Amino acid sequence: DVDGANPKNLSKSDEDTKEPLGPKGNKIFFKSKRDGNLEIYLMNAKGGNSIRLTNHPKMERGSNWSPDSKSIVFMPNRGGGN
């Protein structure tokens, strides 16, 4: 349910993170280690058609929907400073 009253595992993995439903209610994103390291995926809110959005050996952090709901923003951890 959109209100979270009846959660359902759409990504079929207990290791995937639980992220917010898209503001329009038709997409969700989540982070998963299904390909070896933590990457960001997008899928339909009813399940299926997951698409990997990131592909890098380092972990992605701080992900959320952009204010206009058209993008997912995150902080890439690419090394270099603190």
mmCIF file with all atom_site columns, C-alpha atoms in Angstrom:
data_model
loop_
_atom_site.group_PDB
_atom_site.id
_atom_site.type_symbol
_atom_site.label_atom_id
_atom_site.label_alt_id
_atom_site.label_comp_id
_atom_site.label_asym_id
_atom_site.label_entity_id
_atom_site.label_seq_id
_atom_site.pdbx_PDB_ins_code
_atom_site.Cartn_x
_atom_site.Cartn_y
_atom_site.Cartn_z
_atom_site.occupancy
_atom_site.B_iso_or_equiv
_atom_site.pdbx_formal_charge
_atom_site.auth_seq_id
_atom_site.auth_comp_id
_atom_site.auth_asym_id
_atom_site.auth_atom_id
_atom_site.pdbx_PDB_model_num
ATOM 1  C CA . ASP A 1 1  ? 0.000  0.000   0.000   1.00 0.00 ? 1  ASP A CA 1
ATOM 2  C CA . VAL A 1 2  ? 1.119  3.558   -0.667  1.00 0.00 ? 2  VAL A CA 1
ATOM 3  C CA . ASP A 1 3  ? 0.604  4.439   3.006   1.00 0.00 ? 3  ASP A CA 1
ATOM 4  C CA . GLY A 1 4  ? 2.919  1.592   4.097   1.00 0.00 ? 4  GLY A CA 1
ATOM 5  C CA . ALA A 1 5  ? 0.263  -0.288  6.054   1.00 0.00 ? 5  ALA A CA 1
ATOM 6  C CA . ASN A 1 6  ? 0.852  -3.567  4.161   1.00 0.00 ? 6  ASN A CA 1
ATOM 7  C CA . PRO A 1 7  ? 4.513  -3.740  3.088   1.00 0.00 ? 7  PRO A CA 1
ATOM 8  C CA . LYS A 1 8  ? 5.424  -6.169  0.308   1.00 0.00 ? 8  LYS A CA 1
ATOM 9  C CA . ASN A 1 9  ? 8.898  -7.205  -0.842  1.00 0.00 ? 9  ASN A CA 1
ATOM 10 C CA . LEU A 1 10 ? 8.823  -6.222  -4.521  1.00 0.00 ? 10 LEU A CA 1
ATOM 11 C CA . SER A 1 11 ? 12.521 -6.682  -5.248  1.00 0.00 ? 11 SER A CA 1
ATOM 12 C CA . LYS A 1 12 ? 12.555 -10.310 -3.996  1.00 0.00 ? 12 LYS A CA 1
ATOM 13 C CA . SER A 1 13 ? 15.643 -9.823  -1.818  1.00 0.00 ? 13 SER A CA 1
ATOM 14 C CA . ASP A 1 14 ? 15.885 -9.342  1.933   1.00 0.00 ? 14 ASP A CA 1
ATOM 15 C CA . GLU A 1 15 ? 19.204 -7.518  1.478   1.00 0.00 ? 15 GLU A CA 1
ATOM 16 C CA . ASP A 1 16 ? 17.676 -4.630  -0.509  1.00 0.00 ? 16 ASP A CA 1
ATOM 17 C CA . THR A 1 17 ? 17.041 -1.334  1.245   1.00 0.00 ? 17 THR A CA 1
ATOM 18 C CA . LYS A 1 18 ? 13.585 0.122   1.796   1.00 0.00 ? 18 LYS A CA 1
ATOM 19 C CA . GLU A 1 19 ? 13.458 3.538   0.129   1.00 0.00 ? 19 GLU A CA 1
ATOM 20 C CA . PRO A 1 20 ? 10.579 6.001   -0.334  1.00 0.00 ? 20 PRO A CA 1
ATOM 21 C CA . LEU A 1 21 ? 7.910  5.571   -2.979  1.00 0.00 ? 21 LEU A CA 1
ATOM 22 C CA . GLY A 1 22 ? 8.231  8.091   -5.786  1.00 0.00 ? 22 GLY A CA 1
ATOM 23 C CA . PRO A 1 23 ? 6.145  11.229  -5.269  1.00 0.00 ? 23 PRO A CA 1
ATOM 24 C CA . LYS A 1 24 ? 3.946  10.321  -8.244  1.00 0.00 ? 24 LYS A CA 1
ATOM 25 C CA . GLY A 1 25 ? 3.360  6.856   -6.759  1.00 0.00 ? 25 GLY A CA 1
ATOM 26 C CA . ASN A 1 26 ? 4.389  4.880   -9.853  1.00 0.00 ? 26 ASN A CA 1
ATOM 27 C CA . LYS A 1 27 ? 8.119  4.212   -9.201  1.00 0.00 ? 27 LYS A CA 1
ATOM 28 C CA . ILE A 1 28 ? 10.326 3.188   -6.305  1.00 0.00 ? 28 ILE A CA 1
ATOM 29 C CA . PHE A 1 29 ? 14.073 3.059   -5.988  1.00 0.00 ? 29 PHE A CA 1
ATOM 30 C CA . PHE A 1 30 ? 16.163 0.880   -3.724  1.00 0.00 ? 30 PHE A CA 1
ATOM 31 C CA . LYS A 1 31 ? 19.760 -0.069  -3.085  1.00 0.00 ? 31 LYS A CA 1
ATOM 32 C CA . SER A 1 32 ? 20.860 -3.659  -3.543  1.00 0.00 ? 32 SER A CA 1
ATOM 33 C CA . LYS A 1 33 ? 23.990 -5.830  -3.461  1.00 0.00 ? 33 LYS A CA 1
ATOM 34 C CA . ARG A 1 34 ? 22.526 -8.265  -6.013  1.00 0.00 ? 34 ARG A CA 1
ATOM 35 C CA . ASP A 1 35 ? 25.386 -7.535  -8.429  1.00 0.00 ? 35 ASP A CA 1
ATOM 36 C CA . GLY A 1 36 ? 28.143 -7.721  -5.810  1.00 0.00 ? 36 GLY A CA 1
ATOM 37 C CA . ASN A 1 37 ? 28.192 -4.240  -4.314  1.00 0.00 ? 37 ASN A CA 1
ATOM 38 C CA . LEU A 1 38 ? 25.615 -1.668  -3.259  1.00 0.00 ? 38 LEU A CA 1
ATOM 39 C CA . GLU A 1 39 ? 24.006 -0.071  -6.349  1.00 0.00 ? 39 GLU A CA 1
ATOM 40 C CA . ILE A 1 40 ? 20.833 1.973   -6.920  1.00 0.00 ? 40 ILE A CA 1
ATOM 41 C CA . TYR A 1 41 ? 17.910 0.440   -8.847  1.00 0.00 ? 41 TYR A CA 1
ATOM 42 C CA . LEU A 1 42 ? 14.591 1.829   -10.088 1.00 0.00 ? 42 LEU A CA 1
ATOM 43 C CA . MET A 1 43 ? 11.443 -0.256  -10.557 1.00 0.00 ? 43 MET A CA 1
ATOM 44 C CA . ASN A 1 44 ? 7.686  -0.004  -10.996 1.00 0.00 ? 44 ASN A CA 1
ATOM 45 C CA . ALA A 1 45 ? 5.827  0.550   -7.729  1.00 0.00 ? 45 ALA A CA 1
ATOM 46 C CA . LYS A 1 46 ? 3.820  -2.640  -8.315  1.00 0.00 ? 46 LYS A CA 1
ATOM 47 C CA . GLY A 1 47 ? 7.028  -4.652  -8.827  1.00 0.00 ? 47 GLY A CA 1
ATOM 48 C CA . GLY A 1 48 ? 9.025  -5.835  -11.799 1.00 0.00 ? 48 GLY A CA 1
ATOM 49 C CA . ASN A 1 49 ? 11.095 -4.125  -14.479 1.00 0.00 ? 49 ASN A CA 1
ATOM 50 C CA . SER A 1 50 ? 13.975 -3.178  -12.181 1.00 0.00 ? 50 SER A CA 1
ATOM 51 C CA . ILE A 1 51 ? 16.746 -1.161  -13.820 1.00 0.00 ? 51 ILE A CA 1
ATOM 52 C CA . ARG A 1 52 ? 20.206 -0.635  -12.319 1.00 0.00 ? 52 ARG A CA 1
ATOM 53 C CA . LEU A 1 53 ? 20.952 3.097   -12.288 1.00 0.00 ? 53 LEU A CA 1
ATOM 54 C CA . THR A 1 54 ? 24.505 3.021   -10.924 1.00 0.00 ? 54 THR A CA 1
ATOM 55 C CA . ASN A 1 55 ? 27.480 0.772   -11.619 1.00 0.00 ? 55 ASN A CA 1
ATOM 56 C CA . HIS A 1 56 ? 30.625 1.466   -9.616  1.00 0.00 ? 56 HIS A CA 1
ATOM 57 C CA . PRO A 1 57 ? 32.742 -0.563  -7.182  1.00 0.00 ? 57 PRO A CA 1
ATOM 58 C CA . LYS A 1 58 ? 32.289 2.070   -4.439  1.00 0.00 ? 58 LYS A CA 1
ATOM 59 C CA . MET A 1 59 ? 29.059 2.433   -2.441  1.00 0.00 ? 59 MET A CA 1
ATOM 60 C CA . GLU A 1 60 ? 26.434 5.116   -3.194  1.00 0.00 ? 60 GLU A CA 1
ATOM 61 C CA . ARG A 1 61 ? 25.175 7.108   -0.184  1.00 0.00 ? 61 ARG A CA 1
ATOM 62 C CA . GLY A 1 62 ? 22.400 9.501   0.786   1.00 0.00 ? 62 GLY A CA 1
ATOM 63 C CA . SER A 1 63 ? 19.891 8.740   -1.975  1.00 0.00 ? 63 SER A CA 1
ATOM 64 C CA . ASN A 1 64 ? 16.466 10.381  -2.300  1.00 0.00 ? 64 ASN A CA 1
ATOM 65 C CA . TRP A 1 65 ? 14.027 11.738  -4.875  1.00 0.00 ? 65 TRP A CA 1
ATOM 66 C CA . SER A 1 66 ? 14.793 15.189  -6.306  1.00 0.00 ? 66 SER A CA 1
ATOM 67 C CA . PRO A 1 67 ? 12.337 17.980  -5.400  1.00 0.00 ? 67 PRO A CA 1
ATOM 68 C CA . ASP A 1 68 ? 10.728 17.853  -8.874  1.00 0.00 ? 68 ASP A CA 1
ATOM 69 C CA . SER A 1 69 ? 10.379 14.021  -8.694  1.00 0.00 ? 69 SER A CA 1
ATOM 70 C CA . LYS A 1 70 ? 12.155 13.591  -12.039 1.00 0.00 ? 70 LYS A CA 1
ATOM 71 C CA . SER A 1 71 ? 15.485 12.325  -10.709 1.00 0.00 ? 71 SER A CA 1
ATOM 72 C CA . ILE A 1 72 ? 17.104 10.374  -7.917  1.00 0.00 ? 72 ILE A CA 1
ATOM 73 C CA . VAL A 1 73 ? 19.889 12.233  -6.178  1.00 0.00 ? 73 VAL A CA 1
ATOM 74 C CA . PHE A 1 74 ? 22.728 10.548  -4.296  1.00 0.00 ? 74 PHE A CA 1
ATOM 75 C CA . MET A 1 75 ? 26.252 11.138  -3.068  1.00 0.00 ? 75 MET A CA 1
ATOM 76 C CA . PRO A 1 76 ? 28.761 8.973   -4.896  1.00 0.00 ? 76 PRO A CA 1
ATOM 77 C CA . ASN A 1 77 ? 31.630 7.661   -2.785  1.00 0.00 ? 77 ASN A CA 1
ATOM 78 C CA . ARG A 1 78 ? 34.471 7.847   -5.304  1.00 0.00 ? 78 ARG A CA 1
ATOM 79 C CA . GLY A 1 79 ? 37.401 8.292   -2.914  1.00 0.00 ? 79 GLY A CA 1
ATOM 80 C CA . GLY A 1 80 ? 39.605 11.297  -2.568  1.00 0.00 ? 80 GLY A CA 1
ATOM 81 C CA . GLY A 1 81 ? 38.817 13.331  0.620   1.00 0.00 ? 81 GLY A CA 1
ATOM 82 C CA . ASN A 1 82 ? 36.936 12.600  3.787   1.00 0.00 ? 82 ASN A CA 1
#
